[in-house]
Tab-separated table of C-alpha atoms in Angstrom:
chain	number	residue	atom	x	y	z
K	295	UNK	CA	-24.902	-133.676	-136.453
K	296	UNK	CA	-23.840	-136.782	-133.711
K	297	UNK	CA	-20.163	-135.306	-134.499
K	298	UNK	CA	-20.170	-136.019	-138.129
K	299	UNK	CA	-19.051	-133.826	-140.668
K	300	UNK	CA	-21.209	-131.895	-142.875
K	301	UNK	CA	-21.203	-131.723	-146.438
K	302	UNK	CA	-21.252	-128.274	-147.935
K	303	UNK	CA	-21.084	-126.803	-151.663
K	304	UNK	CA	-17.504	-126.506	-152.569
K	305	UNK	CA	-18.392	-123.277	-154.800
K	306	UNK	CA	-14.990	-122.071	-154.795
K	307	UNK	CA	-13.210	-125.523	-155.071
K	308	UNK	CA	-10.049	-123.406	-156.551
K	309	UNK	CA	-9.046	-120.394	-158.608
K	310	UNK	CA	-6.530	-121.305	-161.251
K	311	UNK	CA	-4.034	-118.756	-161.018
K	312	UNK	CA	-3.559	-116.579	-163.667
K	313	UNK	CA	0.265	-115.200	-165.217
K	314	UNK	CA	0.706	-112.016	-165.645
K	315	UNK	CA	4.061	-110.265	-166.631
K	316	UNK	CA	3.722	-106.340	-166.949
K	317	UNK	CA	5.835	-104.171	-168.709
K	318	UNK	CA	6.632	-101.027	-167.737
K	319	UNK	CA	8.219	-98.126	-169.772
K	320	UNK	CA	10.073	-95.145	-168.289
K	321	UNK	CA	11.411	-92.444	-170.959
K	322	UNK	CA	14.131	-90.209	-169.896
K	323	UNK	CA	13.391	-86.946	-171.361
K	324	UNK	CA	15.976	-84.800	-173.227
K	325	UNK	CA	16.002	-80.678	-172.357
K	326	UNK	CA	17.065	-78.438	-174.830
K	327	UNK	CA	20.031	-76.106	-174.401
K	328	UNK	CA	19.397	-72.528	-176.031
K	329	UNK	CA	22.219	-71.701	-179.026
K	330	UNK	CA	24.666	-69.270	-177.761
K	331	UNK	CA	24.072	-65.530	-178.431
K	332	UNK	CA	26.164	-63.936	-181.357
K	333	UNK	CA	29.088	-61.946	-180.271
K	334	UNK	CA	28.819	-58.153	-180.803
K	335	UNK	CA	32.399	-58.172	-182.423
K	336	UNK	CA	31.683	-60.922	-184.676
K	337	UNK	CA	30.362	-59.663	-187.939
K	338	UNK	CA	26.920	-60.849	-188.745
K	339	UNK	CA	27.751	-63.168	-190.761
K	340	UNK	CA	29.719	-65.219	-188.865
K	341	UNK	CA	28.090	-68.389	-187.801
K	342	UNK	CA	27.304	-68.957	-184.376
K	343	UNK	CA	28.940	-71.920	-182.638
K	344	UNK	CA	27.669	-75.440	-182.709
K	345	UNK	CA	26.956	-75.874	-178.667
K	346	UNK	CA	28.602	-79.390	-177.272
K	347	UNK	CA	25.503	-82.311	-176.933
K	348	UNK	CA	25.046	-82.188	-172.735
K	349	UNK	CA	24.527	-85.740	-171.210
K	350	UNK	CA	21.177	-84.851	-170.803
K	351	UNK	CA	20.495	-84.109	-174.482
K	352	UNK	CA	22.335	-87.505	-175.521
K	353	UNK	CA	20.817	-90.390	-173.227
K	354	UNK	CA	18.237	-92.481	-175.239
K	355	UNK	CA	14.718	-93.563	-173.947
K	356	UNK	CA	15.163	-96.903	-172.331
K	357	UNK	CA	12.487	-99.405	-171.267
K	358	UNK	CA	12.671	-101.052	-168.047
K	359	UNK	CA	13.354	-104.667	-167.878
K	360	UNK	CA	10.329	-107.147	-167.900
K	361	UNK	CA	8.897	-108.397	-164.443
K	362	UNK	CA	10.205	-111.493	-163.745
K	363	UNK	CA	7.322	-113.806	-164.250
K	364	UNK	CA	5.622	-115.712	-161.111
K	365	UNK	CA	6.762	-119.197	-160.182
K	366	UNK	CA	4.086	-121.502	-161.926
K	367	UNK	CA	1.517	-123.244	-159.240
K	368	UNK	CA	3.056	-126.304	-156.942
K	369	UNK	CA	0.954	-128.657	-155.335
K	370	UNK	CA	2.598	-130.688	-152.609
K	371	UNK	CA	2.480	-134.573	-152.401
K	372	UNK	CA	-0.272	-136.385	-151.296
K	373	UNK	CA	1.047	-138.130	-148.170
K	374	UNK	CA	2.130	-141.655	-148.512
K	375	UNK	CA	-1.312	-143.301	-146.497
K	376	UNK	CA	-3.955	-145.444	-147.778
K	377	UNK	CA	-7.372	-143.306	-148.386
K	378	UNK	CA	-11.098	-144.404	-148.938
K	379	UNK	CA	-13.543	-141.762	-150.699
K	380	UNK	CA	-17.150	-142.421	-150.910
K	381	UNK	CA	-18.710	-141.629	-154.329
K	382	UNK	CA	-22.917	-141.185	-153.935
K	383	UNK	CA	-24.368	-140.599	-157.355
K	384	UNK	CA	-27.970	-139.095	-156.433
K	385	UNK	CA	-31.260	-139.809	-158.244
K	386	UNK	CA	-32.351	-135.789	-157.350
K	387	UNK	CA	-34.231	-134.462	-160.558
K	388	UNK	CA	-33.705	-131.481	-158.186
K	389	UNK	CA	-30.827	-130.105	-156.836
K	390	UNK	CA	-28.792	-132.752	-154.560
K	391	UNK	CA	-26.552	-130.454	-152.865
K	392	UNK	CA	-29.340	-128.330	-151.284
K	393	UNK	CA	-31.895	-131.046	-150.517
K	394	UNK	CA	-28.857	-132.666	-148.502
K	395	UNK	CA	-27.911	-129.827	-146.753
K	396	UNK	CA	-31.278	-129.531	-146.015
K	397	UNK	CA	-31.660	-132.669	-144.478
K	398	UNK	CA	-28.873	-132.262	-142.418
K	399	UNK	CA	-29.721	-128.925	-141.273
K	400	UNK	CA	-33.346	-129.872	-140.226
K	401	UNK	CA	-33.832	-133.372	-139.782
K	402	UNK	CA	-36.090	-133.854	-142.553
K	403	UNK	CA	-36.216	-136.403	-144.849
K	404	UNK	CA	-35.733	-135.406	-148.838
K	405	UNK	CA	-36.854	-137.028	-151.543
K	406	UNK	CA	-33.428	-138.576	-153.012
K	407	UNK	CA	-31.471	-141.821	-153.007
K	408	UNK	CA	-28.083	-142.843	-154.297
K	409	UNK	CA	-28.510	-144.456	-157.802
K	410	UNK	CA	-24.487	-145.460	-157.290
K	411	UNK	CA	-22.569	-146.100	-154.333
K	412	UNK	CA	-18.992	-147.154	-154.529
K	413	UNK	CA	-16.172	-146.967	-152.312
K	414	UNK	CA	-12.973	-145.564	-153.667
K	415	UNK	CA	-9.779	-146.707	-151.937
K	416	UNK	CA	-6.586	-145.529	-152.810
K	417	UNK	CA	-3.588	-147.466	-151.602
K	418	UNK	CA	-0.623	-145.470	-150.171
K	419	UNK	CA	1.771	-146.201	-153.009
K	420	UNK	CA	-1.055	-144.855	-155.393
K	421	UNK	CA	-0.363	-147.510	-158.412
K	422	UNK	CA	-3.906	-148.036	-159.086
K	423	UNK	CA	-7.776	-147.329	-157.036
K	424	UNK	CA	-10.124	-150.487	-156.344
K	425	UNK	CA	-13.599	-149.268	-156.553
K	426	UNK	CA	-16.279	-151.406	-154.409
K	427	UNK	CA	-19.627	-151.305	-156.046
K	428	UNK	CA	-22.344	-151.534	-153.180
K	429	UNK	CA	-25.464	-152.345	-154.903
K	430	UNK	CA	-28.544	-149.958	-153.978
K	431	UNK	CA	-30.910	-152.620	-152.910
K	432	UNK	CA	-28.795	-154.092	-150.098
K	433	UNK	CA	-31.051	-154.863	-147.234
K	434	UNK	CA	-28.820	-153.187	-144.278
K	435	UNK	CA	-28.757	-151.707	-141.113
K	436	UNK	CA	-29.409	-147.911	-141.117
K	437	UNK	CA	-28.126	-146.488	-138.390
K	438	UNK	CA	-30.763	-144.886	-136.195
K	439	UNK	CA	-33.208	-146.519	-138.520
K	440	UNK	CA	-33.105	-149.972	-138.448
K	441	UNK	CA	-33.233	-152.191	-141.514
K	442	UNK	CA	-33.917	-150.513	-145.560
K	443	UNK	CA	-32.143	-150.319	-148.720
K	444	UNK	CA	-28.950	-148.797	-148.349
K	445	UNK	CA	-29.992	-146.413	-150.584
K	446	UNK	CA	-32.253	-145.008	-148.609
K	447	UNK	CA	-29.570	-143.468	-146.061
K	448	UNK	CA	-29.315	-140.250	-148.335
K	449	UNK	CA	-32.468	-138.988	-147.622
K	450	UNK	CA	-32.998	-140.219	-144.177
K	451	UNK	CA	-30.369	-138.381	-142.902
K	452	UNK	CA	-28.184	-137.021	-145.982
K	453	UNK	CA	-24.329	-138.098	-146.666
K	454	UNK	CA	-23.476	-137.954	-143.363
K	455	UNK	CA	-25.719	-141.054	-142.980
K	456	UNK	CA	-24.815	-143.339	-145.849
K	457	UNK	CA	-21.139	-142.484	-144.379
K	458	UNK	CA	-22.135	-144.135	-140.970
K	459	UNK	CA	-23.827	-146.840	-143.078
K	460	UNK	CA	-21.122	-147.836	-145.371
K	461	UNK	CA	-18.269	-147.454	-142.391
K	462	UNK	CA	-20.746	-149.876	-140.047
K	463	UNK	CA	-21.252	-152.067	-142.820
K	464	UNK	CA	-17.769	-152.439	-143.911
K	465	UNK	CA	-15.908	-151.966	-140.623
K	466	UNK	CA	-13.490	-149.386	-142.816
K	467	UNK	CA	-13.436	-145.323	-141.832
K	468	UNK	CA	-14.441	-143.504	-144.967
K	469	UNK	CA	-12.117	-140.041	-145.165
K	470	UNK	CA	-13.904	-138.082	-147.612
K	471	UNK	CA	-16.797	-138.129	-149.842
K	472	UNK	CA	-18.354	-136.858	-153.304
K	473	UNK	CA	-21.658	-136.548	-153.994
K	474	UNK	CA	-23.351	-136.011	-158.021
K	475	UNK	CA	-26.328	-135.500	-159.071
K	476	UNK	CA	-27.833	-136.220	-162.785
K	477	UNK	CA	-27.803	-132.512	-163.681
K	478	UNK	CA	-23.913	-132.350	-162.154
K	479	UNK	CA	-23.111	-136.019	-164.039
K	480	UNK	CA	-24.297	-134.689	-167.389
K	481	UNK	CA	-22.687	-131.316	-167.177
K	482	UNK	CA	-19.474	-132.582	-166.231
K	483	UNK	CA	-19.757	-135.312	-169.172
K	484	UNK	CA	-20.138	-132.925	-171.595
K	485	UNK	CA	-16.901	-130.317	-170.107
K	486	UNK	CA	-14.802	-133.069	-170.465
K	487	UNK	CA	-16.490	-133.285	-174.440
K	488	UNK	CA	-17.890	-137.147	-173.906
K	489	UNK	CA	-16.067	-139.819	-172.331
K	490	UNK	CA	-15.377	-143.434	-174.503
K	491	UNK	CA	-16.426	-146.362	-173.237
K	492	UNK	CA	-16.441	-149.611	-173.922
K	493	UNK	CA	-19.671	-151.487	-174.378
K	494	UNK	CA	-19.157	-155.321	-173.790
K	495	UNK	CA	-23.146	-156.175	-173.541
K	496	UNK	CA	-24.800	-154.017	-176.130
K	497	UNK	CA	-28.369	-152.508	-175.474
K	498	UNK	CA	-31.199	-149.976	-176.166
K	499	UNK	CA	-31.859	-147.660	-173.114
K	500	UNK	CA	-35.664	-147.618	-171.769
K	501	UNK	CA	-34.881	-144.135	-170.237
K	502	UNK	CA	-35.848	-140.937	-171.863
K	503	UNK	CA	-34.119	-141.001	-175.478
K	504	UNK	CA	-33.674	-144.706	-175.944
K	505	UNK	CA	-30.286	-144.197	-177.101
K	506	UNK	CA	-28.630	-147.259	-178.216
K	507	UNK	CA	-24.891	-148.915	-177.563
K	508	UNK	CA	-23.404	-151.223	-179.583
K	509	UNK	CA	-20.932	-153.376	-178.633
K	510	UNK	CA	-17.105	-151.878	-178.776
K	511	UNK	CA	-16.218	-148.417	-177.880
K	512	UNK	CA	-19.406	-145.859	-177.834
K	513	UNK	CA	-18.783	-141.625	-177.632
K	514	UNK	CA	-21.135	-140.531	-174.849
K	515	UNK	CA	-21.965	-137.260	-174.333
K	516	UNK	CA	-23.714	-136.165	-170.710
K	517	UNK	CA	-27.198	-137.662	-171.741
K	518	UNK	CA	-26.215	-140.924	-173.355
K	519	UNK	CA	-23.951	-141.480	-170.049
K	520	UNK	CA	-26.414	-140.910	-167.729
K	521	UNK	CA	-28.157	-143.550	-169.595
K	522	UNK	CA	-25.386	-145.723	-169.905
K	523	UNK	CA	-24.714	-145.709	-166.044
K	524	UNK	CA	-28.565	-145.479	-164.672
K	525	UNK	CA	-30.062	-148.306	-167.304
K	526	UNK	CA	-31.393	-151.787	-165.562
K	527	UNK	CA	-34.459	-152.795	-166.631
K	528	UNK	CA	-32.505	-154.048	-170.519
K	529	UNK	CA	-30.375	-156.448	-168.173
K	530	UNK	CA	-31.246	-160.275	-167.783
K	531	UNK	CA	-29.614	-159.047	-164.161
K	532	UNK	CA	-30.957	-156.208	-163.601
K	533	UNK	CA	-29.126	-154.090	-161.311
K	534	UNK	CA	-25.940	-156.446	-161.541
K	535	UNK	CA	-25.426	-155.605	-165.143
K	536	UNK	CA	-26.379	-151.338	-163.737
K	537	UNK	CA	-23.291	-151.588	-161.067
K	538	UNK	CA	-20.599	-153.294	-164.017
K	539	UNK	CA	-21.760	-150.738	-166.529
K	540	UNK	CA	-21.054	-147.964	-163.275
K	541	UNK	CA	-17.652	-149.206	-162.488
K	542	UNK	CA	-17.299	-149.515	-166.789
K	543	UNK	CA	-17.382	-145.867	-167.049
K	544	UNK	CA	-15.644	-144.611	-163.561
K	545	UNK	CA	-12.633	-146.480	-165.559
K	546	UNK	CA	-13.176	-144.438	-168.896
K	547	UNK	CA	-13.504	-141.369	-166.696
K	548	UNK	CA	-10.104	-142.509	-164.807
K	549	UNK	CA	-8.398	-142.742	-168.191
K	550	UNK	CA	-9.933	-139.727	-169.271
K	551	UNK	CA	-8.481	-137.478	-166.368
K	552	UNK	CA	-5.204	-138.738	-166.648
K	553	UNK	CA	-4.112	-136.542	-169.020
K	554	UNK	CA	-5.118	-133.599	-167.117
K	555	UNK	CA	-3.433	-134.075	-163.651
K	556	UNK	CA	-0.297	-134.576	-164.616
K	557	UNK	CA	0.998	-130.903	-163.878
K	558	UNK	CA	-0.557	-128.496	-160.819
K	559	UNK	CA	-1.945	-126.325	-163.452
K	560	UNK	CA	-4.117	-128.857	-165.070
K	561	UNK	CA	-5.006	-130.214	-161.533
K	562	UNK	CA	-6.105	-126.391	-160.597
K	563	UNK	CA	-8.635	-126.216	-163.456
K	564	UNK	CA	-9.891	-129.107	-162.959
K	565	UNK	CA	-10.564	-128.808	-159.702
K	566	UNK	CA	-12.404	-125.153	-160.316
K	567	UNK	CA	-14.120	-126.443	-163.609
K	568	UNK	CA	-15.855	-129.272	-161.579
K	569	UNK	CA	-16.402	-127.001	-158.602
K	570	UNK	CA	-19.992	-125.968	-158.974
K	571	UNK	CA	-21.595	-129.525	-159.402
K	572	UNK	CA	-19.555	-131.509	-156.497
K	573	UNK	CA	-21.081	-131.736	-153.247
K	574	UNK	CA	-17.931	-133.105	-150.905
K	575	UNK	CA	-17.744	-132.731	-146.901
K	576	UNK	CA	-16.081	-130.037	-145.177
K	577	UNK	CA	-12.739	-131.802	-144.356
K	578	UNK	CA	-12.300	-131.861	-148.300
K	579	UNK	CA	-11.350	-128.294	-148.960
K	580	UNK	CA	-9.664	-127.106	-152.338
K	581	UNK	CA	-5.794	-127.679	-151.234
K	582	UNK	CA	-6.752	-131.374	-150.237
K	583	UNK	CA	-8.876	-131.758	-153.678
K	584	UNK	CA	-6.290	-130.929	-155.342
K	585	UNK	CA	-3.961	-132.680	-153.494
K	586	UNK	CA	-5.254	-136.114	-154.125
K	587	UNK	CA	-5.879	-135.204	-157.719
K	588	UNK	CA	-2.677	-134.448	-158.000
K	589	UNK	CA	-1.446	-137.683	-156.474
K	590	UNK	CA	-3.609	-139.596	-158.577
K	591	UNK	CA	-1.431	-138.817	-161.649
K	592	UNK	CA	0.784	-142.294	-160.956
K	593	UNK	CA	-2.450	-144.151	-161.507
K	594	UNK	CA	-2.808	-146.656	-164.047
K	595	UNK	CA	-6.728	-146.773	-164.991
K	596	UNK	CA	-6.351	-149.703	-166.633
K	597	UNK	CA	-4.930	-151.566	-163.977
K	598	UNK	CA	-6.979	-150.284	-161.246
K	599	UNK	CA	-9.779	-153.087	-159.886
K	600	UNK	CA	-13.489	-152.661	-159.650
K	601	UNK	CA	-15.793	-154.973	-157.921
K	602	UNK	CA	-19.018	-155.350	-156.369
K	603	UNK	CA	-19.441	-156.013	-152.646
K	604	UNK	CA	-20.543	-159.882	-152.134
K	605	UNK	CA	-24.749	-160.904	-152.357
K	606	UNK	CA	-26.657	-163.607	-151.277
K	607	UNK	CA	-29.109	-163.246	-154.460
K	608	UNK	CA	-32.068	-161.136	-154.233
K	609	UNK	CA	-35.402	-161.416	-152.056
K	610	UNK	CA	-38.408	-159.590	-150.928
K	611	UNK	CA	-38.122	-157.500	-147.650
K	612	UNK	CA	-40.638	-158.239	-144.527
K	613	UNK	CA	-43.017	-155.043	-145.982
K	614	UNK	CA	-43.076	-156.280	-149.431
K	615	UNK	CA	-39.554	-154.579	-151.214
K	616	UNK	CA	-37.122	-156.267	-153.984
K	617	UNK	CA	-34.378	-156.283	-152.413
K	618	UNK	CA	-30.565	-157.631	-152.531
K	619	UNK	CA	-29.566	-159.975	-149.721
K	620	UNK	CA	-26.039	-159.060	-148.372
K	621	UNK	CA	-23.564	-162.047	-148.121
K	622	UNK	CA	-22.420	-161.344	-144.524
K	623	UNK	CA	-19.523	-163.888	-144.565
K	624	UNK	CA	-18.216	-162.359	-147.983
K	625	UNK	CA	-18.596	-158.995	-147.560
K	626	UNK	CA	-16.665	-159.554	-143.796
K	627	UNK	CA	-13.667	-160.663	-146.103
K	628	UNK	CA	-13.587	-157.325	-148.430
K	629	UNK	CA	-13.658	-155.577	-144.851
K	630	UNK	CA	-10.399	-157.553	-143.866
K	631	UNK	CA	-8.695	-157.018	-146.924
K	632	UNK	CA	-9.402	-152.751	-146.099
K	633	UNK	CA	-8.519	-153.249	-142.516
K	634	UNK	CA	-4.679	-155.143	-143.355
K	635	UNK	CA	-4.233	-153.527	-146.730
K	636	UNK	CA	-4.143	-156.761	-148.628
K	637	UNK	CA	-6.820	-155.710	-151.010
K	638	UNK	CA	-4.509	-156.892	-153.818
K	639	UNK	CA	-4.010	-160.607	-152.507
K	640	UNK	CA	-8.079	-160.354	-152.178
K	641	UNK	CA	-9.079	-159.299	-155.881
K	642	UNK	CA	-6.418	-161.619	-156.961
K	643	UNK	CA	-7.936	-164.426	-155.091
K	644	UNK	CA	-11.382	-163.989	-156.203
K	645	UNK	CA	-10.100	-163.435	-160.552
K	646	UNK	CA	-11.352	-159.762	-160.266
């Protein structure tokens, strides 16, 4: 597809190996030797003679020594280079995964967007991520397309797309991406039993339950999360408020996985468990999944940086949309700051 990578269903993401130690038992038998005969001399009631214990008769069962056990799982070291991974949360009330491999396979169009987009880049000495929030409503260039939402690259042309959209837009090659869908986002939510997050601007969700956070640190199971990170329409600032509430629980999630990648076995069951609702692209296979999670385990979540790309306010495309005007001259400075890794002297710059 124009030499870009497809995305496929990372079913088998990884197996997490399983121990085994087996024990096996070998018993030596012992054969009888027959008593000696009576001796026609002796009288008859003279007793026979005690025969001598042969080696055979005398050796104990013995059970062989235990297998040694296998080495436990390695994982080697993430190399020491700067990475960028796209996350794409989809709106599908379908199934994400096939309606984008869909699209790329055919050309058609589906019927999704990406509710979140955020660019993930890791620096090479792996302290802490910076997350850059790109706000769905952007007015941008589509490749191929011409000018729409940014959000609208997903089902245009699938992930391959918003790739080429966010690279053109931002100047910065994007080396692997993740795609979630609501149905994925809740089911995850819940395997990891909730995630806590804290709640600065308390509200009462308009979406399906209503569920309600109060200020300070809320339990969220799959549906109140989805929720949390999809709600706009109880925000002053709409959208604005959506994309800090995103970026709000990508930390909680951070801090959440920490625990669990801190040794290759944790990393390898994470990495299955979260295989069947991941869409990533094909360069992303298991080894490298686990790889970077792996890596990841000298992150500090709560001094990792999250941001939202630079606006010019909001406006009304030429056919009519709402949409969110791009500031050009700031978001050319977050693309410097990728291209000479000074991303750090950037945040700290602008107080983020």
């Amino acid at each position: 597809m124009n030499g870009r990578r497809r995305l496929w269903l990372a079913a088998g993401l990884a197996v997490l190996l399983a121990l085994v130690v087996v024990l096996a038992a070998v018993i030596a038998g012992s054969n009888k030797t027959p008593s000696s005969a009576p001796s026609s001399s002796s009288p008859s009631s003279s007793p026979t003679a005690t025969p001598t214990p042969s080696a055979t008769q005398t050796r104990k069962p013995t059970a062989a020594a235990p297998a040694p056990a296998p080495a436990p799982p390695t994982i080697p070291e993430l190399p020491a280079a700067p990475m960028n991974i796209l996350v794409i949360g989809s709106d599908s009330r379908e199934n994400a995964k096939e309606e984008n491999n869909q699209t790329i396979t055919t050309g058609q169009a589906s019927d999704q967007r990406s509710d979140c987009l955020m660019l993930i880049h890791v620096p090479a000495d792996r302290h802490k991520v910076y997350g850059i929030s790109i706000m769905r409503d952007n007015w941008v260039d589509i490749p191929g397309f011409g000018a729409s939402k940014v959000n609208s690259a997903l089902g245009l042309g699938g992930t391959p797309l918003v790739v080429r959209t966010v690279e053109s837009l931002l100047g910065a090659h994007v080396d692997h991406t993740v795609m979630l869908d609501f149905h994925g986002f809740k089911l995850l939510t819940d395997a990891l039993g909730g995630i806590d997050v804290n709640v600065t601007l308390p509200f009462t969700s308009t979406i399906e339950t209503q569920h309600q956070f109060v200020a300070g640190i809320n339990h969220l199971d799959g549906q109140a999360a989805l929720e949390f990170v999809r709600e706009r329409h109880a925000f002053v600032d709409g959208d604005y408020q959506r994309v800090r509430d995103q970026q709000t629980f990508l930390r909680a999630l951070l801090v959440k996985l920490s625990g669990g990648v801190q040794n290759p076995a944790g990393v390898l069951g994470l990495v299955q468990f979260a295989a069947n609702d991941l869409t990533v692209d094909d360069g992303f296979d298991p080894m490298s999944v686990a790889i970077l999670a792996y890596g990841l385990r000298t992150v500090d979540p709560t001094a990792s940086v999250f941001f939202t790309l630079p606006t010019a306010g909001t406006g009304t495309s030429p056919d009519g949309q709402s949409i969110v005007l791009p500031d050009y001259a700031g978001i050319g400075e977050v693309a410097a700051a990728l291209r000479d890794d000074t991303l750090p002297q950037y945040v700290a710059a602008h107080g983020y």
